[in-house]
Amino acid sequence: MNKYLFTLLLSVAGTTTCFAQANIIPAARQTKTIAITGATVHVGNGTVIANGTVVFSGGKILSVTANGQAPQDDVLVIKADGKHVYPGFIAPVTYLGLAEFASVRATLDFTEIGNFNPHIRSLVAYNTDSKVPPTLRSNGVLMAEITPEGGTISGSSSVVQLDAWNWEDAAIKTDDAMHMTWPVIPQSGGGGGRRQQILPPELLAERRLNAINELEQFFSEAKGYAAISKPTVTNTRFAAMKHLFDGKQQLFISADTQKDIVASVNFAKKFNIRPVIVGGNEASLVTDFLKENGISVVVREPHTLPNSTDDDVNMPYKNAAVLANAGINVAVSIEGYWQQRNLPFMAGTIAAWGLDKEKALSTITLNTAKVLGIDKTTGSLEAGKDATLFISTGDALDMLTNHVEKAFIQGRDINLDNLHKQLDKKFSEKYGMKAAN
């Protein structure tokens, strides 16, 4: 059989199998006031309330109190004695919903051809029928910033909640940020089994400088275009950058080394833009600079190795704590999309390596909400905010005890079934029956 036809048949079979597994319908709107009583309430801002009560109605939190008693009105009471209530976790900088099968190119929609793509909007490509988000909800991840990748300027991200019929329903904040990767010196040498030409350091540095100059020229032209009220010629790329210059949109810059972090922040300041640093492997070396300029950092997953052989092997675990303890607003992210279900355990690792447990919780709740500009409506359990929260029977940052038994998004009681649970049940029953026979 032709190898390409065989690959296609496997892809179709895999797609059919996956999409036949789960038929999860988005939850209906909240119609009755709900009170969760007796739980340990982790507010998300560093506060913990023992024997607390959370009351919400119409998708909004009415009160968070310490008496453990339900109001006398006609409410649905959920007794959660000995359990924990958390605000919904938020996954920033992820192409969740833009990819389904890593081995099937047709299902990958998170990158575009070209180096400057500010006009790309990830939200319109977000797939609410993906089988991945339900697996995240089962670990308490209820919101995400859907982000494009590729090129120097990748496009605009949007923040969504993970239980929706379509991308319009899912959207919490549209086009919250533009995403950019700071030019770095290309790595020379062999790779992928093929020897690459080793270029002189001077030539590599020249290429990097040219890339930065090209980027600066692009931003200068875009800023000039934004200043024209009615351009005679429409430029979609420049038009897409307008809200960077009027302060309505943030600029997320991926940069890791201390020199690149400083250079990228100064670049953004030149255009009166306050950036957010993504990655920041060496951000701990420039904490004073970051704090002085009010820069937030989205730290990539702690479960990785350091970039340099001279670094402390545990530095990836400590990085977020060093930054947070220095007074910098820190959020935590993970690469990829399936992996997002492990986000709470990244925060748990941070707590084990130098950061207070509730502050570590904030790195995936309120801190992230602040970075994304949605902290007025979500990120913590406070009156007036969205009732996006969940109940866990144990510590949600510990993979041994995280067990989400009930979750709400904007007050809606969502379905916590997912493909993994269904497969586990299916094959557990199969081999259970086999053992019985």
Coordinates of C-alpha atoms in Angstrom, one line a residue:
M1 CA 0.0 0.0 0.0
N2 CA 1.2 3.5 -0.8
K3 CA 2.8 4.9 2.4
Y4 CA 1.0 8.2 2.0
L5 CA -2.4 6.5 1.6
F6 CA -1.6 4.3 4.6
T7 CA -0.8 7.4 6.7
L8 CA -4.0 9.0 5.6
L9 CA -6.1 6.0 6.6
L10 CA -4.4 5.8 10.0
S11 CA -5.1 9.5 10.5
V12 CA -8.8 9.2 9.6
A13 CA -9.1 6.1 11.8
G14 CA -7.5 7.9 14.7
T15 CA -9.7 10.9 14.2
T16 CA -12.8 8.8 14.0
T17 CA -11.9 6.9 17.2
C18 CA -11.1 10.0 19.1
F19 CA -14.2 12.0 18.1
A20 CA -16.4 9.0 18.8
Q21 CA -15.4 8.8 22.4
A22 CA -16.9 11.9 24.1
N23 CA -20.0 13.8 23.5
I24 CA -19.9 16.5 26.2
I25 CA -22.6 19.2 26.0
P26 CA -21.7 22.6 27.5
A27 CA -23.5 23.4 30.7
A28 CA -26.7 25.5 30.9
R29 CA -26.8 28.8 32.7
Q30 CA -27.1 28.9 36.4
T31 CA -30.7 29.3 37.5
K32 CA -30.6 28.7 41.2
T33 CA -28.4 30.3 43.9
I34 CA -25.7 27.9 45.1
A35 CA -23.9 27.8 48.4
I36 CA -20.8 25.7 49.0
T37 CA -20.3 25.2 52.8
G38 CA -17.8 23.8 55.2
A39 CA -14.8 23.8 52.8
T40 CA -11.3 25.3 53.1
V41 CA -11.6 28.2 50.7
H42 CA -8.4 29.2 48.9
V43 CA -9.2 32.7 47.7
G44 CA -6.4 33.0 45.3
N45 CA -4.9 36.2 46.7
G46 CA -3.0 34.5 49.5
T47 CA -5.9 34.2 51.9
V48 CA -7.2 30.9 53.2
I49 CA -10.6 30.7 54.9
A50 CA -11.3 27.6 57.1
N51 CA -14.8 26.3 57.2
G52 CA -15.8 28.9 54.6
T53 CA -19.0 29.4 52.6
V54 CA -19.0 30.6 49.0
V55 CA -22.4 31.8 47.6
F56 CA -23.0 32.5 44.0
S57 CA -26.0 33.4 41.8
G58 CA -26.4 34.3 38.1
G59 CA -22.8 33.3 37.4
K60 CA -21.4 35.8 40.0
I61 CA -20.0 35.4 43.5
L62 CA -22.3 37.0 46.1
S63 CA -20.2 36.4 49.2
V64 CA -17.2 34.5 50.6
T65 CA -17.5 34.2 54.4
A66 CA -15.9 32.3 57.2
N67 CA -19.0 31.1 59.1
G68 CA -19.5 27.9 57.1
Q69 CA -23.3 28.4 57.1
A70 CA -25.6 28.6 54.1
P71 CA -28.0 31.6 53.8
Q72 CA -31.6 31.0 54.9
D73 CA -32.9 31.8 51.4
D74 CA -34.0 29.2 48.9
V75 CA -30.5 27.9 47.8
L76 CA -28.9 24.7 46.6
V77 CA -26.4 23.8 49.4
I78 CA -23.3 21.8 48.5
K79 CA -21.7 20.4 51.7
A80 CA -18.0 20.3 51.2
D81 CA -16.7 19.6 54.7
G82 CA -13.1 18.6 54.7
K83 CA -12.7 19.5 51.0
H84 CA -11.1 22.5 49.2
V85 CA -12.5 25.2 47.0
Y86 CA -10.3 27.0 44.5
P87 CA -10.7 29.6 41.8
G88 CA -10.5 28.2 38.4
F89 CA -6.9 27.8 37.2
I90 CA -5.8 29.8 34.1
A91 CA -3.4 28.5 31.5
P92 CA -1.5 31.3 29.7
V93 CA 0.4 31.2 26.4
T94 CA -0.9 27.9 25.0
Y95 CA -2.1 26.7 21.6
L96 CA -4.8 24.7 23.3
G97 CA -7.7 24.2 20.9
L98 CA -5.5 25.0 17.9
A99 CA -4.1 21.5 17.7
E100 CA -5.6 18.0 18.0
F101 CA -3.2 15.4 16.7
A102 CA 0.5 16.3 16.7
S103 CA 1.2 13.8 13.9
V104 CA -1.6 15.0 11.6
R105 CA -0.7 18.4 10.1
A106 CA -4.2 19.2 9.1
T107 CA -5.2 19.4 12.7
L108 CA -2.4 21.9 13.6
D109 CA -3.6 25.5 13.3
F110 CA -1.3 27.5 15.7
T111 CA 1.3 28.8 13.2
E112 CA 1.3 30.6 9.9
I113 CA 3.9 31.2 7.1
G114 CA 5.8 34.4 7.4
N115 CA 7.8 36.4 9.9
F116 CA 5.4 39.3 10.7
N117 CA 1.8 38.1 11.3
P118 CA 0.2 40.6 13.7
H119 CA -3.1 40.2 11.8
I120 CA -3.5 36.6 12.8
R121 CA -6.2 36.1 15.4
S122 CA -6.0 32.8 17.3
L123 CA -9.6 33.1 18.6
V124 CA -11.4 32.5 15.3
A125 CA -9.4 29.2 14.9
Y126 CA -10.1 27.9 18.5
N127 CA -11.9 24.6 18.4
T128 CA -14.4 24.2 21.2
D129 CA -15.1 20.6 20.1
S130 CA -11.5 19.6 20.8
K131 CA -11.2 16.6 23.2
V132 CA -8.3 18.2 25.0
P133 CA -10.0 21.0 27.1
P134 CA -12.2 18.5 29.1
T135 CA -9.1 16.7 30.3
L136 CA -7.9 20.1 31.7
R137 CA -11.1 20.9 33.4
S138 CA -10.8 17.6 35.4
N139 CA -7.7 19.1 37.0
G140 CA -9.2 22.5 37.7
V141 CA -7.9 24.4 34.6
L142 CA -11.0 26.3 33.5
M143 CA -9.6 29.1 31.4
A144 CA -6.8 29.6 29.0
E145 CA -5.1 32.2 26.8
I146 CA -5.2 30.8 23.3
T147 CA -1.9 31.9 21.6
P148 CA -0.5 31.6 18.1
E149 CA 3.1 30.7 17.5
G150 CA 5.8 31.0 14.8
G151 CA 7.7 33.9 13.2
T152 CA 8.9 37.0 15.0
I153 CA 5.3 38.5 15.4
S154 CA 2.9 35.5 15.8
G155 CA -0.4 37.4 16.1
S156 CA -3.0 38.0 18.8
S157 CA -4.1 35.7 21.6
S158 CA -7.5 35.7 23.4
V159 CA -8.7 34.4 26.8
V160 CA -11.4 31.8 26.8
Q161 CA -13.3 29.7 29.2
L162 CA -13.2 26.0 28.5
D163 CA -16.9 25.0 28.3
A164 CA -18.5 26.5 25.2
W165 CA -20.5 25.8 22.0
N166 CA -18.2 28.0 19.8
W167 CA -15.4 30.5 20.0
E168 CA -17.9 33.4 20.5
D169 CA -19.3 31.8 23.6
A170 CA -15.9 30.9 24.9
A171 CA -14.3 34.4 24.7
I172 CA -13.6 36.1 28.0
K173 CA -11.3 38.7 26.6
T174 CA -10.8 39.2 22.9
D175 CA -7.3 40.0 21.4
D176 CA -5.8 40.5 24.9
A177 CA -2.2 40.5 23.7
M178 CA 0.1 40.5 20.7
H179 CA 2.9 37.9 20.8
M180 CA 6.4 38.4 19.7
T181 CA 9.7 36.4 19.9
W182 CA 12.8 38.5 20.5
P183 CA 15.5 37.8 17.8
V184 CA 18.3 35.7 19.0
I185 CA 21.7 34.6 17.5
P186 CA 21.0 31.4 15.5
Q187 CA 22.6 28.2 16.9
S188 CA 25.2 26.7 14.6
G189 CA 26.4 23.2 14.4
G190 CA 24.9 19.8 13.6
G191 CA 21.3 18.9 14.3
G192 CA 18.7 16.3 13.2
G193 CA 21.4 14.0 11.8
R194 CA 22.5 16.6 9.3
R195 CA 25.6 18.8 9.6
Q196 CA 24.9 22.5 9.3
Q197 CA 27.3 25.1 8.2
I198 CA 29.1 26.7 11.2
L199 CA 29.0 30.5 10.7
P200 CA 31.5 32.9 12.2
P201 CA 30.2 34.6 15.4
E202 CA 30.5 38.0 13.7
L203 CA 28.1 36.9 10.9
L204 CA 25.6 35.5 13.4
A205 CA 25.7 38.7 15.4
E206 CA 25.2 40.7 12.2
R207 CA 22.1 38.6 11.3
R208 CA 20.6 39.2 14.7
L209 CA 21.2 42.9 14.5
N210 CA 19.6 43.0 11.1
A211 CA 16.6 41.1 12.5
I212 CA 16.2 43.7 15.3
N213 CA 16.5 46.6 12.9
E214 CA 13.9 45.0 10.7
L215 CA 11.6 44.6 13.7
E216 CA 12.2 48.2 14.8
Q217 CA 11.3 49.5 11.3
F218 CA 8.1 47.4 11.3
F219 CA 7.0 48.8 14.6
S220 CA 7.9 52.4 13.6
E221 CA 5.8 52.1 10.4
A222 CA 2.9 50.4 12.3
K223 CA 3.0 53.3 14.9
G224 CA 2.9 55.8 12.1
Y225 CA 0.0 54.0 10.4
A226 CA -1.9 53.9 13.7
A227 CA -1.6 57.7 14.0
I228 CA -3.5 58.2 10.7
S229 CA -7.2 58.4 11.3
K230 CA -8.3 57.4 7.8
P231 CA -5.5 55.7 5.8
T232 CA -5.9 56.0 2.1
V233 CA -4.4 52.5 1.7
T234 CA -5.3 49.7 4.1
N235 CA -2.5 47.7 5.6
T236 CA -4.0 44.8 7.6
R237 CA -0.8 44.0 9.4
F238 CA -0.2 47.5 10.6
A239 CA -3.9 48.0 11.4
A240 CA -3.8 44.9 13.6
M241 CA -1.1 46.6 15.8
K242 CA -3.1 49.7 16.5
H243 CA -4.2 48.8 20.0
L244 CA -0.6 48.1 21.0
F245 CA 0.1 51.9 20.7
D246 CA -3.2 53.1 22.4
G247 CA -2.6 50.8 25.4
K248 CA -5.6 48.5 24.8
Q249 CA -3.5 45.5 24.0
Q250 CA -0.4 44.1 25.7
L251 CA 2.8 42.9 24.1
F252 CA 4.0 39.5 25.2
I253 CA 7.7 39.0 24.3
S254 CA 9.4 35.6 24.5
A255 CA 13.0 36.2 25.8
D256 CA 15.2 34.0 28.0
T257 CA 18.7 35.4 28.5
Q258 CA 19.2 38.5 30.7
K259 CA 20.6 40.5 27.7
D260 CA 17.6 39.7 25.6
I261 CA 15.2 40.4 28.4
V262 CA 16.7 43.9 29.0
A263 CA 16.9 44.6 25.3
S264 CA 13.3 43.6 24.6
V265 CA 11.9 45.6 27.5
N266 CA 13.9 48.7 26.3
F267 CA 12.6 48.1 22.8
A268 CA 9.0 48.1 24.0
K269 CA 9.6 51.2 26.1
K270 CA 10.8 53.0 23.0
F271 CA 7.3 52.7 21.6
N272 CA 5.6 53.4 24.9
I273 CA 4.5 49.8 25.3
R274 CA 4.8 47.9 28.6
P275 CA 5.6 44.3 27.8
V276 CA 5.2 41.0 29.5
I277 CA 8.2 38.7 29.4
V278 CA 7.5 35.0 28.5
G279 CA 10.0 32.4 29.4
G280 CA 12.5 34.5 31.3
N281 CA 15.0 31.6 32.1
E282 CA 17.5 34.2 33.3
A283 CA 15.0 36.7 34.7
S284 CA 16.3 36.0 38.2
L285 CA 19.5 37.8 37.2
V286 CA 17.7 41.1 36.4
T287 CA 15.0 41.3 39.1
D288 CA 15.8 44.9 40.0
F289 CA 15.4 45.9 36.3
L290 CA 12.1 44.1 36.0
K291 CA 10.7 45.5 39.2
E292 CA 11.8 49.0 38.4
N293 CA 9.9 48.8 35.0
G294 CA 6.9 47.0 36.4
I295 CA 7.3 44.0 34.2
S296 CA 5.4 40.8 34.8
V297 CA 7.0 37.4 33.8
V298 CA 5.2 34.3 32.5
V299 CA 7.6 31.6 33.6
R300 CA 7.6 28.4 31.5
E301 CA 7.2 25.1 33.2
P302 CA 9.6 24.4 36.1
H303 CA 9.9 20.7 35.1
T304 CA 12.8 21.3 32.7
L305 CA 16.6 21.5 32.7
P306 CA 18.6 24.7 32.9
N307 CA 19.8 26.2 29.6
S308 CA 23.4 26.4 30.6
T309 CA 25.7 23.6 32.0
D310 CA 27.0 26.2 34.5
D311 CA 23.5 26.8 36.0
D312 CA 22.2 25.3 39.2
V313 CA 20.4 22.1 38.0
N314 CA 17.4 23.1 40.3
M315 CA 17.2 26.7 39.0
P316 CA 14.1 26.0 36.8
Y317 CA 12.3 24.9 40.0
K318 CA 13.5 28.0 41.9
N319 CA 13.1 30.7 39.2
A320 CA 9.5 31.6 39.9
A321 CA 10.1 31.8 43.6
V322 CA 13.1 34.1 43.2
L323 CA 11.1 36.4 41.0
A324 CA 8.0 36.4 43.2
N325 CA 9.9 36.9 46.4
A326 CA 11.6 39.9 44.7
G327 CA 8.2 41.5 44.2
I328 CA 7.6 40.7 40.6
N329 CA 4.2 39.5 39.4
V330 CA 4.8 35.9 38.2
A331 CA 2.5 33.6 36.3
V332 CA 3.3 30.0 35.2
S333 CA 2.7 28.3 31.8
I334 CA 3.5 25.0 30.1
E335 CA 4.4 24.4 26.5
G336 CA 2.0 22.6 24.3
Y337 CA -1.7 21.7 24.8
W338 CA -2.3 18.2 26.3
Q339 CA 0.3 19.1 28.9
Q340 CA -1.8 22.0 30.2
R341 CA -3.6 19.5 32.6
N342 CA -0.4 19.4 34.6
L343 CA -0.4 23.2 35.3
P344 CA -1.5 22.9 39.0
F345 CA 1.4 20.5 39.6
M346 CA 3.9 23.1 38.2
A347 CA 2.6 25.5 40.9
G348 CA 3.0 22.7 43.4
T349 CA 6.7 22.3 42.4
I350 CA 7.2 26.1 42.8
A351 CA 5.8 25.8 46.3
A352 CA 8.3 23.0 47.1
W353 CA 11.2 25.2 46.0
G354 CA 10.9 28.4 47.9
L355 CA 7.5 30.0 47.4
D356 CA 4.6 30.1 50.0
K357 CA 1.9 27.6 49.0
E358 CA -0.8 30.2 48.6
K359 CA 1.5 32.5 46.6
A360 CA 2.3 29.6 44.4
L361 CA -1.5 29.1 43.9
S362 CA -1.6 32.8 42.8
T363 CA 0.8 32.1 39.9
I364 CA -2.0 30.1 38.2
T365 CA -4.9 32.2 39.4
L366 CA -4.9 35.9 40.4
N367 CA -1.4 36.6 39.1
T368 CA -2.2 35.2 35.7
A369 CA -5.5 37.1 35.7
K370 CA -3.5 40.3 36.3
V371 CA -1.1 39.5 33.5
L372 CA -4.0 38.9 31.1
G373 CA -6.0 41.9 32.3
I374 CA -9.0 39.9 33.5
D375 CA -8.4 40.2 37.3
K376 CA -11.5 42.5 37.8
T377 CA -13.8 39.6 36.8
T378 CA -11.8 36.4 37.7
G379 CA -8.7 34.9 39.2
S380 CA -9.9 34.9 42.9
L381 CA -12.9 34.1 44.9
E382 CA -14.3 37.5 45.8
A383 CA -17.8 39.1 45.7
G384 CA -18.7 40.4 42.3
K385 CA -16.3 38.2 40.3
D386 CA -17.3 35.3 38.0
A387 CA -18.2 32.1 39.8
T388 CA -15.5 30.1 38.1
L389 CA -14.3 27.7 40.7
F390 CA -14.1 24.1 41.6
I391 CA -14.2 21.7 44.6
S392 CA -11.3 19.2 45.2
T393 CA -11.3 16.5 47.8
G394 CA -7.7 17.2 48.4
D395 CA -4.8 19.6 47.7
A396 CA -5.2 20.6 44.1
L397 CA -1.5 21.4 43.6
D398 CA -0.5 17.8 44.6
M399 CA -1.0 15.2 41.9
L400 CA -1.6 12.6 44.6
T401 CA -4.5 14.4 46.2
N402 CA -5.9 16.5 43.3
H403 CA -9.4 15.2 42.7
V404 CA -11.9 17.7 41.2
E405 CA -15.3 16.4 42.0
K406 CA -17.3 19.5 40.9
A407 CA -16.5 22.6 38.8
F408 CA -18.4 25.7 37.8
I409 CA -17.6 28.2 35.0
Q410 CA -19.5 31.5 35.4
G411 CA -21.9 29.6 37.7
R412 CA -22.6 26.8 35.3
D413 CA -22.2 23.3 36.7
I414 CA -20.0 21.8 34.0
N415 CA -19.6 18.2 33.0
L416 CA -16.2 16.7 34.2
D417 CA -16.3 13.7 31.9
N418 CA -13.5 13.4 29.4
L419 CA -11.9 11.1 26.9
H420 CA -9.2 9.8 29.3
K421 CA -11.8 8.9 31.9
Q422 CA -13.9 7.1 29.3
L423 CA -10.9 5.1 28.1
D424 CA -9.9 4.3 31.7
K425 CA -13.4 3.0 32.4
K426 CA -13.6 1.1 29.2
F427 CA -10.3 -0.8 29.6
S428 CA -10.6 -1.2 33.4
E429 CA -13.9 -3.0 32.8
K430 CA -12.4 -5.1 30.0
Y431 CA -9.4 -6.3 32.0
G432 CA -11.5 -6.5 35.2
M433 CA -13.9 -8.9 33.4
K434 CA -10.9 -10.9 32.1
A435 CA -9.5 -11.3 35.6
A436 CA -12.9 -12.4 36.9
N437 CA -13.1 -15.1 34.3

